[in-house]
Amino acid sequence: MDDLPRDPFADDPDDPAEALGGFDDGEPLLTPAERDEAITDLADVEVFRSLLEPRGVRGLVLDCPECGEQHYFDWELLRGNLRQMIDKGQPQVHEPAFQPDPANYVTWEYARGYVDGVIDAEERH
Ligand SMILES: [Zn+2]
């Protein structure tokens, strides 16, 4: 167990993996590169959520690679999916939010641009 990378959220008291009882013994299905990408995405999602949720944004709308439609994911679902990919090596669950109001969701690009704008504004102070 000592060769596992350090959990970037090990100090997060809300870590949902704690409640799930840790790792099971399945073989990871993700490549290390995919896992790294999921870790980066999870960090982005946490930043997006911290800035956008107070403004009434409930999650992200993402293009689904399986069916080509857009699906709506709330923050908890995004976080849970990414945690599952990182902790268990399982790909994203095909489970969009139930009856979402599209007005409450933004694209990844919008969220990225919004966060970059906030960071720019803070750096000008
Ligand atoms: Zn789909």
PDB file of C-alpha atoms and ligand atoms in Angstrom:
ATOM      1  CA  MET A   1       0.000   0.000   0.000  1.00  0.00           C
ATOM      2  CA  ASP A   2       2.958   2.341   0.511  1.00  0.00           C
ATOM      3  CA  ASP A   3       3.525   2.896  -3.228  1.00  0.00           C
ATOM      4  CA  LEU A   4       0.096   4.467  -3.768  1.00  0.00           C
ATOM      5  CA  PRO A   5       0.218   8.168  -4.628  1.00  0.00           C
ATOM      6  CA  ARG A   6      -0.849  10.435  -1.829  1.00  0.00           C
ATOM      7  CA  ASP A   7      -4.566  11.227  -1.872  1.00  0.00           C
ATOM      8  CA  PRO A   8      -4.789  14.923  -2.799  1.00  0.00           C
ATOM      9  CA  PHE A   9      -7.884  15.147  -0.580  1.00  0.00           C
ATOM     10  CA  ALA A  10      -6.430  13.233   2.365  1.00  0.00           C
ATOM     11  CA  ASP A  11      -6.930  16.306   4.548  1.00  0.00           C
ATOM     12  CA  ASP A  12     -10.464  16.907   3.307  1.00  0.00           C
ATOM     13  CA  PRO A  13     -12.844  16.047   6.164  1.00  0.00           C
ATOM     14  CA  ASP A  14     -15.650  15.536   3.630  1.00  0.00           C
ATOM     15  CA  ASP A  15     -13.754  12.861   1.694  1.00  0.00           C
ATOM     16  CA  PRO A  16     -16.552  10.544   0.520  1.00  0.00           C
ATOM     17  CA  ALA A  17     -14.100   7.655   0.074  1.00  0.00           C
ATOM     18  CA  GLU A  18     -13.870   7.407   3.852  1.00  0.00           C
ATOM     19  CA  ALA A  19     -17.525   6.495   4.051  1.00  0.00           C
ATOM     20  CA  LEU A  20     -17.176   3.911   1.283  1.00  0.00           C
ATOM     21  CA  GLY A  21     -14.650   1.876   3.278  1.00  0.00           C
ATOM     22  CA  GLY A  22     -11.663   2.466   1.024  1.00  0.00           C
ATOM     23  CA  PHE A  23     -10.405   0.301  -1.835  1.00  0.00           C
ATOM     24  CA  ASP A  24     -11.829  -2.970  -2.996  1.00  0.00           C
ATOM     25  CA  ASP A  25      -9.603  -5.489  -4.772  1.00  0.00           C
ATOM     26  CA  GLY A  26     -10.641  -5.006  -8.417  1.00  0.00           C
ATOM     27  CA  GLU A  27      -7.934  -4.276 -10.982  1.00  0.00           C
ATOM     28  CA  PRO A  28      -7.892  -0.608 -12.085  1.00  0.00           C
ATOM     29  CA  LEU A  29      -9.309  -0.105 -15.562  1.00  0.00           C
ATOM     30  CA  LEU A  30      -7.859   3.357 -16.151  1.00  0.00           C
ATOM     31  CA  THR A  31      -4.395   4.036 -17.482  1.00  0.00           C
ATOM     32  CA  PRO A  32      -2.134   6.177 -15.266  1.00  0.00           C
ATOM     33  CA  ALA A  33      -2.620   9.057 -17.735  1.00  0.00           C
ATOM     34  CA  GLU A  34      -6.407   8.771 -17.521  1.00  0.00           C
ATOM     35  CA  ARG A  35      -6.169   8.655 -13.751  1.00  0.00           C
ATOM     36  CA  ASP A  36      -3.998  11.790 -13.725  1.00  0.00           C
ATOM     37  CA  GLU A  37      -6.542  13.497 -15.956  1.00  0.00           C
ATOM     38  CA  ALA A  38      -9.359  12.544 -13.596  1.00  0.00           C
ATOM     39  CA  ILE A  39      -7.388  13.961 -10.641  1.00  0.00           C
ATOM     40  CA  THR A  40      -6.905  17.231 -12.568  1.00  0.00           C
ATOM     41  CA  ASP A  41     -10.587  17.292 -13.521  1.00  0.00           C
ATOM     42  CA  LEU A  42     -11.627  16.720  -9.917  1.00  0.00           C
ATOM     43  CA  ALA A  43      -9.480  19.643  -8.771  1.00  0.00           C
ATOM     44  CA  ASP A  44     -11.061  21.806 -11.500  1.00  0.00           C
ATOM     45  CA  VAL A  45     -14.565  20.714 -10.508  1.00  0.00           C
ATOM     46  CA  GLU A  46     -13.883  21.657  -6.874  1.00  0.00           C
ATOM     47  CA  VAL A  47     -12.733  25.140  -7.944  1.00  0.00           C
ATOM     48  CA  PHE A  48     -15.666  25.569 -10.355  1.00  0.00           C
ATOM     49  CA  ARG A  49     -18.090  24.544  -7.644  1.00  0.00           C
ATOM     50  CA  SER A  50     -16.606  26.848  -5.002  1.00  0.00           C
ATOM     51  CA  LEU A  51     -17.003  29.861  -7.308  1.00  0.00           C
ATOM     52  CA  LEU A  52     -20.153  28.991  -9.247  1.00  0.00           C
ATOM     53  CA  GLU A  53     -22.392  27.264  -6.707  1.00  0.00           C
ATOM     54  CA  PRO A  54     -22.857  30.506  -4.692  1.00  0.00           C
ATOM     55  CA  ARG A  55     -24.074  32.070  -7.961  1.00  0.00           C
ATOM     56  CA  GLY A  56     -26.798  29.459  -8.377  1.00  0.00           C
ATOM     57  CA  VAL A  57     -25.013  27.145 -10.812  1.00  0.00           C
ATOM     58  CA  ARG A  58     -25.888  23.580  -9.894  1.00  0.00           C
ATOM     59  CA  GLY A  59     -23.455  21.708 -12.126  1.00  0.00           C
ATOM     60  CA  LEU A  60     -22.025  21.259 -15.605  1.00  0.00           C
ATOM     61  CA  VAL A  61     -23.496  20.262 -18.945  1.00  0.00           C
ATOM     62  CA  LEU A  62     -21.127  17.879 -20.746  1.00  0.00           C
ATOM     63  CA  ASP A  63     -21.138  16.185 -24.146  1.00  0.00           C
ATOM     64  CA  CYS A  64     -21.644  12.471 -23.616  1.00  0.00           C
ATOM     65  CA  PRO A  65     -19.099  10.348 -25.524  1.00  0.00           C
ATOM     66  CA  GLU A  66     -21.502   7.397 -25.492  1.00  0.00           C
ATOM     67  CA  CYS A  67     -24.635   8.852 -27.052  1.00  0.00           C
ATOM     68  CA  GLY A  68     -23.441  12.239 -28.382  1.00  0.00           C
ATOM     69  CA  GLU A  69     -26.131  14.091 -26.431  1.00  0.00           C
ATOM     70  CA  GLN A  70     -25.519  16.678 -23.765  1.00  0.00           C
ATOM     71  CA  HIS A  71     -26.038  15.527 -20.196  1.00  0.00           C
ATOM     72  CA  TYR A  72     -26.440  17.562 -17.030  1.00  0.00           C
ATOM     73  CA  PHE A  73     -24.331  16.626 -14.013  1.00  0.00           C
ATOM     74  CA  ASP A  74     -24.729  18.262 -10.640  1.00  0.00           C
ATOM     75  CA  TRP A  75     -21.633  18.938  -8.548  1.00  0.00           C
ATOM     76  CA  GLU A  76     -22.040  15.909  -6.293  1.00  0.00           C
ATOM     77  CA  LEU A  77     -22.494  13.588  -9.266  1.00  0.00           C
ATOM     78  CA  LEU A  78     -19.411  15.006 -11.008  1.00  0.00           C
ATOM     79  CA  ARG A  79     -17.379  14.680  -7.850  1.00  0.00           C
ATOM     80  CA  GLY A  80     -18.642  11.162  -7.188  1.00  0.00           C
ATOM     81  CA  ASN A  81     -17.908  10.030 -10.749  1.00  0.00           C
ATOM     82  CA  LEU A  82     -14.378  11.400 -10.664  1.00  0.00           C
ATOM     83  CA  ARG A  83     -13.705   9.957  -7.212  1.00  0.00           C
ATOM     84  CA  GLN A  84     -14.891   6.587  -8.473  1.00  0.00           C
ATOM     85  CA  MET A  85     -12.543   6.821 -11.462  1.00  0.00           C
ATOM     86  CA  ILE A  86      -9.615   7.795  -9.240  1.00  0.00           C
ATOM     87  CA  ASP A  87     -10.245   5.427  -6.350  1.00  0.00           C
ATOM     88  CA  LYS A  88     -11.571   2.371  -8.175  1.00  0.00           C
ATOM     89  CA  GLY A  89     -10.366   2.839 -11.752  1.00  0.00           C
ATOM     90  CA  GLN A  90     -13.919   2.701 -13.083  1.00  0.00           C
ATOM     91  CA  PRO A  91     -14.993   4.917 -15.972  1.00  0.00           C
ATOM     92  CA  GLN A  92     -17.592   7.623 -15.640  1.00  0.00           C
ATOM     93  CA  VAL A  93     -21.103   6.495 -14.818  1.00  0.00           C
ATOM     94  CA  HIS A  94     -23.708   7.212 -17.503  1.00  0.00           C
ATOM     95  CA  GLU A  95     -26.118   8.814 -15.072  1.00  0.00           C
ATOM     96  CA  PRO A  96     -27.145  12.425 -15.713  1.00  0.00           C
ATOM     97  CA  ALA A  97     -29.059  14.480 -13.176  1.00  0.00           C
ATOM     98  CA  PHE A  98     -32.800  13.848 -13.063  1.00  0.00           C
ATOM     99  CA  GLN A  99     -34.960  16.476 -14.827  1.00  0.00           C
ATOM    100  CA  PRO A 100     -32.431  19.296 -14.632  1.00  0.00           C
ATOM    101  CA  ASP A 101     -33.271  22.909 -15.377  1.00  0.00           C
ATOM    102  CA  PRO A 102     -30.774  23.795 -18.151  1.00  0.00           C
ATOM    103  CA  ALA A 103     -30.605  27.371 -16.834  1.00  0.00           C
ATOM    104  CA  ASN A 104     -28.818  26.066 -13.737  1.00  0.00           C
ATOM    105  CA  TYR A 105     -25.966  24.381 -15.629  1.00  0.00           C
ATOM    106  CA  VAL A 106     -22.960  25.755 -17.497  1.00  0.00           C
ATOM    107  CA  THR A 107     -20.410  24.193 -19.855  1.00  0.00           C
ATOM    108  CA  TRP A 108     -16.910  23.230 -18.764  1.00  0.00           C
ATOM    109  CA  GLU A 109     -15.552  25.990 -21.028  1.00  0.00           C
ATOM    110  CA  TYR A 110     -17.786  28.586 -19.387  1.00  0.00           C
ATOM    111  CA  ALA A 111     -16.720  27.447 -15.911  1.00  0.00           C
ATOM    112  CA  ARG A 112     -13.034  27.506 -16.940  1.00  0.00           C
ATOM    113  CA  GLY A 113     -13.398  31.003 -18.375  1.00  0.00           C
ATOM    114  CA  TYR A 114     -15.272  32.230 -15.320  1.00  0.00           C
ATOM    115  CA  VAL A 115     -12.609  30.881 -12.945  1.00  0.00           C
ATOM    116  CA  ASP A 116      -9.807  32.349 -15.063  1.00  0.00           C
ATOM    117  CA  GLY A 117     -11.593  35.715 -14.994  1.00  0.00           C
ATOM    118  CA  VAL A 118     -11.890  35.622 -11.203  1.00  0.00           C
ATOM    119  CA  ILE A 119      -8.212  34.700 -10.825  1.00  0.00           C
ATOM    120  CA  ASP A 120      -7.219  37.531 -13.202  1.00  0.00           C
ATOM    121  CA  ALA A 121      -9.288  40.017 -11.221  1.00  0.00           C
ATOM    122  CA  GLU A 122      -7.704  38.882  -7.939  1.00  0.00           C
ATOM    123  CA  GLU A 123      -4.201  39.187  -9.383  1.00  0.00           C
ATOM    124  CA  ARG A 124      -4.844  42.798 -10.405  1.00  0.00           C
ATOM    125  CA  HIS A 125      -5.378  43.817  -6.758  1.00  0.00           C
TER     126      HIS A 125
HETATM  127 ZN    ZN B   1     -25.264   9.698 -22.952  1.00  0.00          ZN
END
